[in-house]
mmCIF file of C-alpha atoms and ligand atoms in Angstrom:
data_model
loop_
_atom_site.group_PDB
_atom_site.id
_atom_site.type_symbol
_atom_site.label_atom_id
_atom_site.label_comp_id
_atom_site.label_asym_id
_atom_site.label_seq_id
_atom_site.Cartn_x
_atom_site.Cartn_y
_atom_site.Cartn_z
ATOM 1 C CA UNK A 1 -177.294 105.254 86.754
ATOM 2 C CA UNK A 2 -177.731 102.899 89.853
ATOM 3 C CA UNK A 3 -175.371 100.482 90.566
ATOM 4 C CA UNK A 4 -176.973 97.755 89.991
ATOM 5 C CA UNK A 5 -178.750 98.764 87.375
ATOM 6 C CA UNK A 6 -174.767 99.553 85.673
ATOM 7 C CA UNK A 7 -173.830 96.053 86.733
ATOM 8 C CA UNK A 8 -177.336 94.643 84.749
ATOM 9 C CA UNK A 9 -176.187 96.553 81.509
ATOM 10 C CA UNK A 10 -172.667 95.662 81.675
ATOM 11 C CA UNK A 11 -173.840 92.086 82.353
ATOM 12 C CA UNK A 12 -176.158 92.106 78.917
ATOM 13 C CA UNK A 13 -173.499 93.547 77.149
ATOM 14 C CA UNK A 14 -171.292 90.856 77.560
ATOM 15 C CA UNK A 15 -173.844 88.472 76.970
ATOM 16 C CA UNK A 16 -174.617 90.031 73.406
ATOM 17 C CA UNK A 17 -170.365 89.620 72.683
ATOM 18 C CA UNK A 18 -169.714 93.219 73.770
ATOM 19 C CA UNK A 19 -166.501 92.596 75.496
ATOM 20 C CA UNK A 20 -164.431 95.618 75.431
ATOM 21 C CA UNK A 21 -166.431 99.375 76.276
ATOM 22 C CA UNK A 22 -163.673 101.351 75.647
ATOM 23 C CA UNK A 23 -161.192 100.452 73.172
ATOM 24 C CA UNK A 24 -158.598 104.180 72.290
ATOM 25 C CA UNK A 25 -159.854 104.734 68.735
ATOM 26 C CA UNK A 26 -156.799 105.874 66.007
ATOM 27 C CA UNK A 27 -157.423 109.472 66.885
ATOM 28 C CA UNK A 28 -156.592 109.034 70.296
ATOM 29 C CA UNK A 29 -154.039 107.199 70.092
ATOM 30 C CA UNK A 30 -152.440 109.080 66.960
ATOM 31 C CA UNK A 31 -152.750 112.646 69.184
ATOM 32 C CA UNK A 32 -151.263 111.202 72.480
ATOM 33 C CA UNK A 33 -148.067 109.744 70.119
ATOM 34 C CA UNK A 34 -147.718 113.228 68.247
ATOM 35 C CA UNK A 35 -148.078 114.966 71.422
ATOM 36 C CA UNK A 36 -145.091 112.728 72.843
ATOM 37 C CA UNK A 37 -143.068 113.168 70.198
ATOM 38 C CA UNK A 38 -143.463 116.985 70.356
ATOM 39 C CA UNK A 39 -142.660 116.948 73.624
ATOM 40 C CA UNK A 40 -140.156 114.853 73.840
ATOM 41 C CA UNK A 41 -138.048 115.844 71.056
ATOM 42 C CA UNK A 42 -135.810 118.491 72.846
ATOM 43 C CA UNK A 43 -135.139 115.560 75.174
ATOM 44 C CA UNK A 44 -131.042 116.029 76.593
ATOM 45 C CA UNK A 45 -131.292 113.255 78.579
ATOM 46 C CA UNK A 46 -127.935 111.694 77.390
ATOM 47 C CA UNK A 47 -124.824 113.106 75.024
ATOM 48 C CA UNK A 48 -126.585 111.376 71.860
ATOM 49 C CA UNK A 49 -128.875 114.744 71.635
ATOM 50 C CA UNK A 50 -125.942 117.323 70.968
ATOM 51 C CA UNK A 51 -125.640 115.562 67.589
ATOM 52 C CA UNK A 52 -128.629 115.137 66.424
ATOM 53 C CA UNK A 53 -130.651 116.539 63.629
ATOM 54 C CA UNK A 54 -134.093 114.902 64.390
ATOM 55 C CA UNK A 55 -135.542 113.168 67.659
ATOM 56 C CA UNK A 56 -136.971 109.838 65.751
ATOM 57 C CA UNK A 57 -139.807 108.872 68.130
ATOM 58 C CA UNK A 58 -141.452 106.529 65.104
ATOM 59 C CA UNK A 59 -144.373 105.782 62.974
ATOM 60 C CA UNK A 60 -146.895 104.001 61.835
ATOM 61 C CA UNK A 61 -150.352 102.000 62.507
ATOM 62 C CA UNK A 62 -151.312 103.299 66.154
ATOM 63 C CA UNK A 63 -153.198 100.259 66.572
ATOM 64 C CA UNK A 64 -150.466 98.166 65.156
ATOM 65 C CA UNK A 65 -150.660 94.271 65.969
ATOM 66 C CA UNK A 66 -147.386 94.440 65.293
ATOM 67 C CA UNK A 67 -144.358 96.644 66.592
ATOM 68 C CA UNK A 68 -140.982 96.813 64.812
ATOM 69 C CA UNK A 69 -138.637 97.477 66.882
ATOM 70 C CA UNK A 70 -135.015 98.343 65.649
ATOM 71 C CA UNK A 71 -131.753 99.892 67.631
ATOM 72 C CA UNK A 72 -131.165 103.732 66.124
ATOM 73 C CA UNK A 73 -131.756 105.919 63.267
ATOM 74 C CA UNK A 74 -129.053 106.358 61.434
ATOM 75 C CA UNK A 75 -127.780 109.203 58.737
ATOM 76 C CA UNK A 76 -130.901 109.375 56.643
ATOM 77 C CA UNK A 77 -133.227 108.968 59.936
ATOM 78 C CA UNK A 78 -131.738 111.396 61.744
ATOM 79 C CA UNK A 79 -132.131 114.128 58.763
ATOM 80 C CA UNK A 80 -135.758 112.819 57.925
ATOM 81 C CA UNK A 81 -137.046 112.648 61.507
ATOM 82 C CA UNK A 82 -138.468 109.121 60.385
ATOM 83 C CA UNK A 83 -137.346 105.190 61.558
ATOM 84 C CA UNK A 84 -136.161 103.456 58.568
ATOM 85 C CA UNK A 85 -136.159 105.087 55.748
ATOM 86 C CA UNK A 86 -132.423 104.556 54.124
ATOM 87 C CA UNK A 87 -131.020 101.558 52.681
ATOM 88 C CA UNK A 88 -131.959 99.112 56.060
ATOM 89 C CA UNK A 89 -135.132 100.370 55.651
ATOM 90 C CA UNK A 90 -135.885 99.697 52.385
ATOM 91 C CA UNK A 91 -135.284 95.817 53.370
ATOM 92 C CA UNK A 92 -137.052 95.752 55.912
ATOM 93 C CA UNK A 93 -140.111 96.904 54.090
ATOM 94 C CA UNK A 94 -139.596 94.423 51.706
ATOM 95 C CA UNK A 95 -138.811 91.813 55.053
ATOM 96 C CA UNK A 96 -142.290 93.100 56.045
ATOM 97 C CA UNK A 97 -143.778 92.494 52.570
ATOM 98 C CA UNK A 98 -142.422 88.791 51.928
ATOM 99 C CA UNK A 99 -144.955 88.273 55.016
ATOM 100 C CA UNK A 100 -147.839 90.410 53.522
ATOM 101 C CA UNK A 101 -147.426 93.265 55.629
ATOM 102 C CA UNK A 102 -146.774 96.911 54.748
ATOM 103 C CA UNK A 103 -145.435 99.323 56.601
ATOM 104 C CA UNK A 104 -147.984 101.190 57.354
ATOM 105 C CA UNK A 105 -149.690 98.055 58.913
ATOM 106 C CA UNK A 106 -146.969 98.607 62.117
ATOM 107 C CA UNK A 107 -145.721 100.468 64.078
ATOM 108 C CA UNK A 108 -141.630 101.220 63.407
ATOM 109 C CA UNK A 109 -139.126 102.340 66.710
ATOM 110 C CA UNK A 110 -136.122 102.560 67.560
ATOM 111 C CA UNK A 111 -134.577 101.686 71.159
ATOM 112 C CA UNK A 112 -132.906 104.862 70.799
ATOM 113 C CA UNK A 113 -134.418 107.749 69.178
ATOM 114 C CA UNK A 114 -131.166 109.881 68.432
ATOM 115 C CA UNK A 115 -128.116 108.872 65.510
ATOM 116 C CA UNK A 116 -125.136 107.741 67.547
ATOM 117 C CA UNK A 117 -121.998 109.615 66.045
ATOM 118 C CA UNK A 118 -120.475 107.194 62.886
ATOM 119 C CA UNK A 119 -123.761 104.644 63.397
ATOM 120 C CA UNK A 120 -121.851 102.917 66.962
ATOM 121 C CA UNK A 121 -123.464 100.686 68.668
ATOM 122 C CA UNK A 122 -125.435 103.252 71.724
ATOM 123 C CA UNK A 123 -124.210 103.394 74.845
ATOM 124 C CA UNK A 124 -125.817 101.397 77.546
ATOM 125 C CA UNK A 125 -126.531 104.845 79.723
ATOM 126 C CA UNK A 126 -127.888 106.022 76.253
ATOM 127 C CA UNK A 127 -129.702 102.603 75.607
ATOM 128 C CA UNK A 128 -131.579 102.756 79.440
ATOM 129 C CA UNK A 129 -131.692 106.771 78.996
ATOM 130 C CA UNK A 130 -134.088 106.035 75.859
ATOM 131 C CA UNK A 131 -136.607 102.855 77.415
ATOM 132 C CA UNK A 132 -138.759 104.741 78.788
ATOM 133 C CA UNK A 133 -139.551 106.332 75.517
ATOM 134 C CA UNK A 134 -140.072 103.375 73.834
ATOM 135 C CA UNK A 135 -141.778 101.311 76.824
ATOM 136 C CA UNK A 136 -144.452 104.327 76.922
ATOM 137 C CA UNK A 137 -144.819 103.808 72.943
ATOM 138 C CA UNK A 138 -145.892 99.824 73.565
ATOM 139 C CA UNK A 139 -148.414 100.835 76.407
ATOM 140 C CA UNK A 140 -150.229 103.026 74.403
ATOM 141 C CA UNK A 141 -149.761 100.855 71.104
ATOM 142 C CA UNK A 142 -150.179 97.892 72.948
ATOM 143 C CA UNK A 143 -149.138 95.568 69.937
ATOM 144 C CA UNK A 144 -150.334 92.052 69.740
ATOM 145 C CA UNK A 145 -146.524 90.944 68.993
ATOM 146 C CA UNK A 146 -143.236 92.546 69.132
ATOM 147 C CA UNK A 147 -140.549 91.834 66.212
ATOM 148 C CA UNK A 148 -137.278 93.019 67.334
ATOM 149 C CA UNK A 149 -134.617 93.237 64.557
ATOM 150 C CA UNK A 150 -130.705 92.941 65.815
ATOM 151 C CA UNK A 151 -128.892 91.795 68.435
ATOM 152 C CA UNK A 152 -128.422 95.414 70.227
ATOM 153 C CA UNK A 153 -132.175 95.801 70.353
ATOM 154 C CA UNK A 154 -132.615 92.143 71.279
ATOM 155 C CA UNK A 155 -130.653 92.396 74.378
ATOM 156 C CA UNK A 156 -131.280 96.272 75.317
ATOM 157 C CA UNK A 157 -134.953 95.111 75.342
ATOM 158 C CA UNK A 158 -134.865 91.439 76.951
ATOM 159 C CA UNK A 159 -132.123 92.653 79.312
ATOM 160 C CA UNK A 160 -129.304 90.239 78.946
ATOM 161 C CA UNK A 161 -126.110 89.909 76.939
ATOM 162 C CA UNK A 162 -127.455 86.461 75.059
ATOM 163 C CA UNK A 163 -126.686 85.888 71.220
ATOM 164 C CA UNK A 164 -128.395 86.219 68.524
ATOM 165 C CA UNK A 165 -129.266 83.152 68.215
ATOM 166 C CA UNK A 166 -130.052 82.476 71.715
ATOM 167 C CA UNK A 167 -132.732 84.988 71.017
ATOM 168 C CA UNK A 168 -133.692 83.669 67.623
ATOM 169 C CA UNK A 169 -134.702 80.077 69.485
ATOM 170 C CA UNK A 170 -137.676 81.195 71.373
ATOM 171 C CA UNK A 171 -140.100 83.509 71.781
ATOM 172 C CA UNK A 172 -139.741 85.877 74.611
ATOM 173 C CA UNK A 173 -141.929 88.020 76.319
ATOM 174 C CA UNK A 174 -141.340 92.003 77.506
ATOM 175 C CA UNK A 175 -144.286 93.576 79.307
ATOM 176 C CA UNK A 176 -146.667 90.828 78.568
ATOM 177 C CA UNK A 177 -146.067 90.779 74.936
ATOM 178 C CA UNK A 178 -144.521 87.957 72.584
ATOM 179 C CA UNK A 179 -140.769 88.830 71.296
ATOM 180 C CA UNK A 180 -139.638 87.518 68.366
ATOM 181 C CA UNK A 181 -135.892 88.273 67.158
ATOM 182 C CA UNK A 182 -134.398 88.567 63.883
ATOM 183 C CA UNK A 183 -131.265 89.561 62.366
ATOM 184 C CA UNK A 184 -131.446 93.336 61.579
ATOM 185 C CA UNK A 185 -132.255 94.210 58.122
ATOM 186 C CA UNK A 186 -128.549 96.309 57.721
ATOM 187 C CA UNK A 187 -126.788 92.850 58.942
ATOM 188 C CA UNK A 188 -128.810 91.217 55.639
ATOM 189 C CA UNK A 189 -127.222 93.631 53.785
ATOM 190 C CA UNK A 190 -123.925 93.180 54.684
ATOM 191 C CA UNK A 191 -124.209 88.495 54.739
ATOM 192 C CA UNK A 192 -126.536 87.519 51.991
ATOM 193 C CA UNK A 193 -125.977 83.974 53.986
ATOM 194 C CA UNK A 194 -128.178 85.274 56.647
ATOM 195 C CA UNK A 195 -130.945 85.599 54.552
ATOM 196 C CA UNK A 196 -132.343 81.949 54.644
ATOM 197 C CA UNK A 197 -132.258 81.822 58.660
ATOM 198 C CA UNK A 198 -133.950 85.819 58.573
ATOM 199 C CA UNK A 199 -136.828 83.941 56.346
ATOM 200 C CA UNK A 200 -137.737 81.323 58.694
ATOM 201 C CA UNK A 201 -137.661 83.601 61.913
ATOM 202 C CA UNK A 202 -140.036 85.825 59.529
ATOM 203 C CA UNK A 203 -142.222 82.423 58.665
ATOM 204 C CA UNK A 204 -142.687 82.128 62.267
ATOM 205 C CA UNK A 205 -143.859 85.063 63.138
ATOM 206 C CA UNK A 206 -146.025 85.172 60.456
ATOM 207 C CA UNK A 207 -147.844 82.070 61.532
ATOM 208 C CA UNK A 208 -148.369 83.496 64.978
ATOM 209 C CA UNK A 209 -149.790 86.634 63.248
ATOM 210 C CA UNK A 210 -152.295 84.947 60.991
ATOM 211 C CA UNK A 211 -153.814 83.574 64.392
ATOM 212 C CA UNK A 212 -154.290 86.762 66.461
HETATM 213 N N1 URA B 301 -131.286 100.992 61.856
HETATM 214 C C1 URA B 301 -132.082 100.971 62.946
HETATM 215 O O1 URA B 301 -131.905 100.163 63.852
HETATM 216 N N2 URA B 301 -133.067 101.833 62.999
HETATM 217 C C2 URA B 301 -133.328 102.720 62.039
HETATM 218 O O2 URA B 301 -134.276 103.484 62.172
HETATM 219 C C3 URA B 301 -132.492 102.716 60.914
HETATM 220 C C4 URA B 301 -131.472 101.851 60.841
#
């Protein structure tokens, strides 16, 4: 087609609303992430993959608005291959519910995608090792918002060593996208006085969701 004559089609498509051409539908976007994780998941690019069962890339809605992000698997991710699933993630589903979202309306990851020994805190050389993983996972995703969950992930992400609630004040931004921080669903566990503040943060996101 002529250039111009291009230019004249693109121009009456916008003019009839048609504002994106090409938007990745799920099956794109769901191959690409399973190809990743295939290929990724003999990664050795740090001491964290000698012990590890699984490689947890994550899961979920490839055309999330939202993207959970959360610090590592621990014992029952790392033997199910999945973000989530043991007693943290149980809470967090229901974290995700109280603001009428399931879980397979997001995307779940992990900063790091393999169990540090006894659930530590990773390593930063583990933590930067990892990014690139994730970072890759948001391009493709390309969420609307992220909601980060603990103050590991927090700071690995925004790149600073800021409290929680420093984080929990504002909204941030990483790669163009919102950041909101919570406390991490295994902290809820442990302070049941922690709950209250975790509600509002959720309450705020929410609101911001329901616009998008
Ligand atoms: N805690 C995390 O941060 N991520 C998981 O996947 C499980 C527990």
């Amino acid at each position: 087609m002529p250039v111009n004559a291009l230019r004249q089609y693109l121009e009456m498509l916008k003019n009839n609303g048609i504002k994106e051409l090409y938007k990745p539908i799920d099956t794109d976007k769901t191959a690409l992430l399973a190809e990743l994780k295939a290929k990724y998941s003999s990664c050795d690019k740090c001491p964290l993959s000698q012990g590890r069962t699984n490689f947890v890339y994550g899961e979920g809605n490839p055309n999330a608005k939202a993207m959970i992000i959360g610090e590592a698997p621990g014992k029952e991710e790392d033997l199910s291959g999945r973000p989530f699933v043991g007693a943290a993630g149980n809470l967090l589903e229901k974290m995700l519910l109280a603001i009428n979202l399931q879980r397979t309306d997001v995307y779940i990851a992990n900063i790091v995608k393999c169990r540090p020994p006894q659930n530590r805190d990773p390593e930063a050389t583990e933590r930067l090792a990892c990014m690139p993983y994730l970072v890759e996972q948001i391009e493709i995703i390309r969420p609307k918002m992220l909601l980060v969950v603990g103050l590991v992930a927090a700071q690995t992400l925004l790149g600073n060593t800021n409290t929680l609630q420093w984080h929990r004040d504002k909204v941030h931004e990483f790669m163009g996208i919102p950041v909101y921080v919570t406390y991490h669903p295994a902290a809820l566990l442990r302070n049941s006085n922690w709950k209250r503040p975790a509600w509002e943060d959720l309450q705020a996101f929410q609101k911001d969701y329901n616009k998008l």
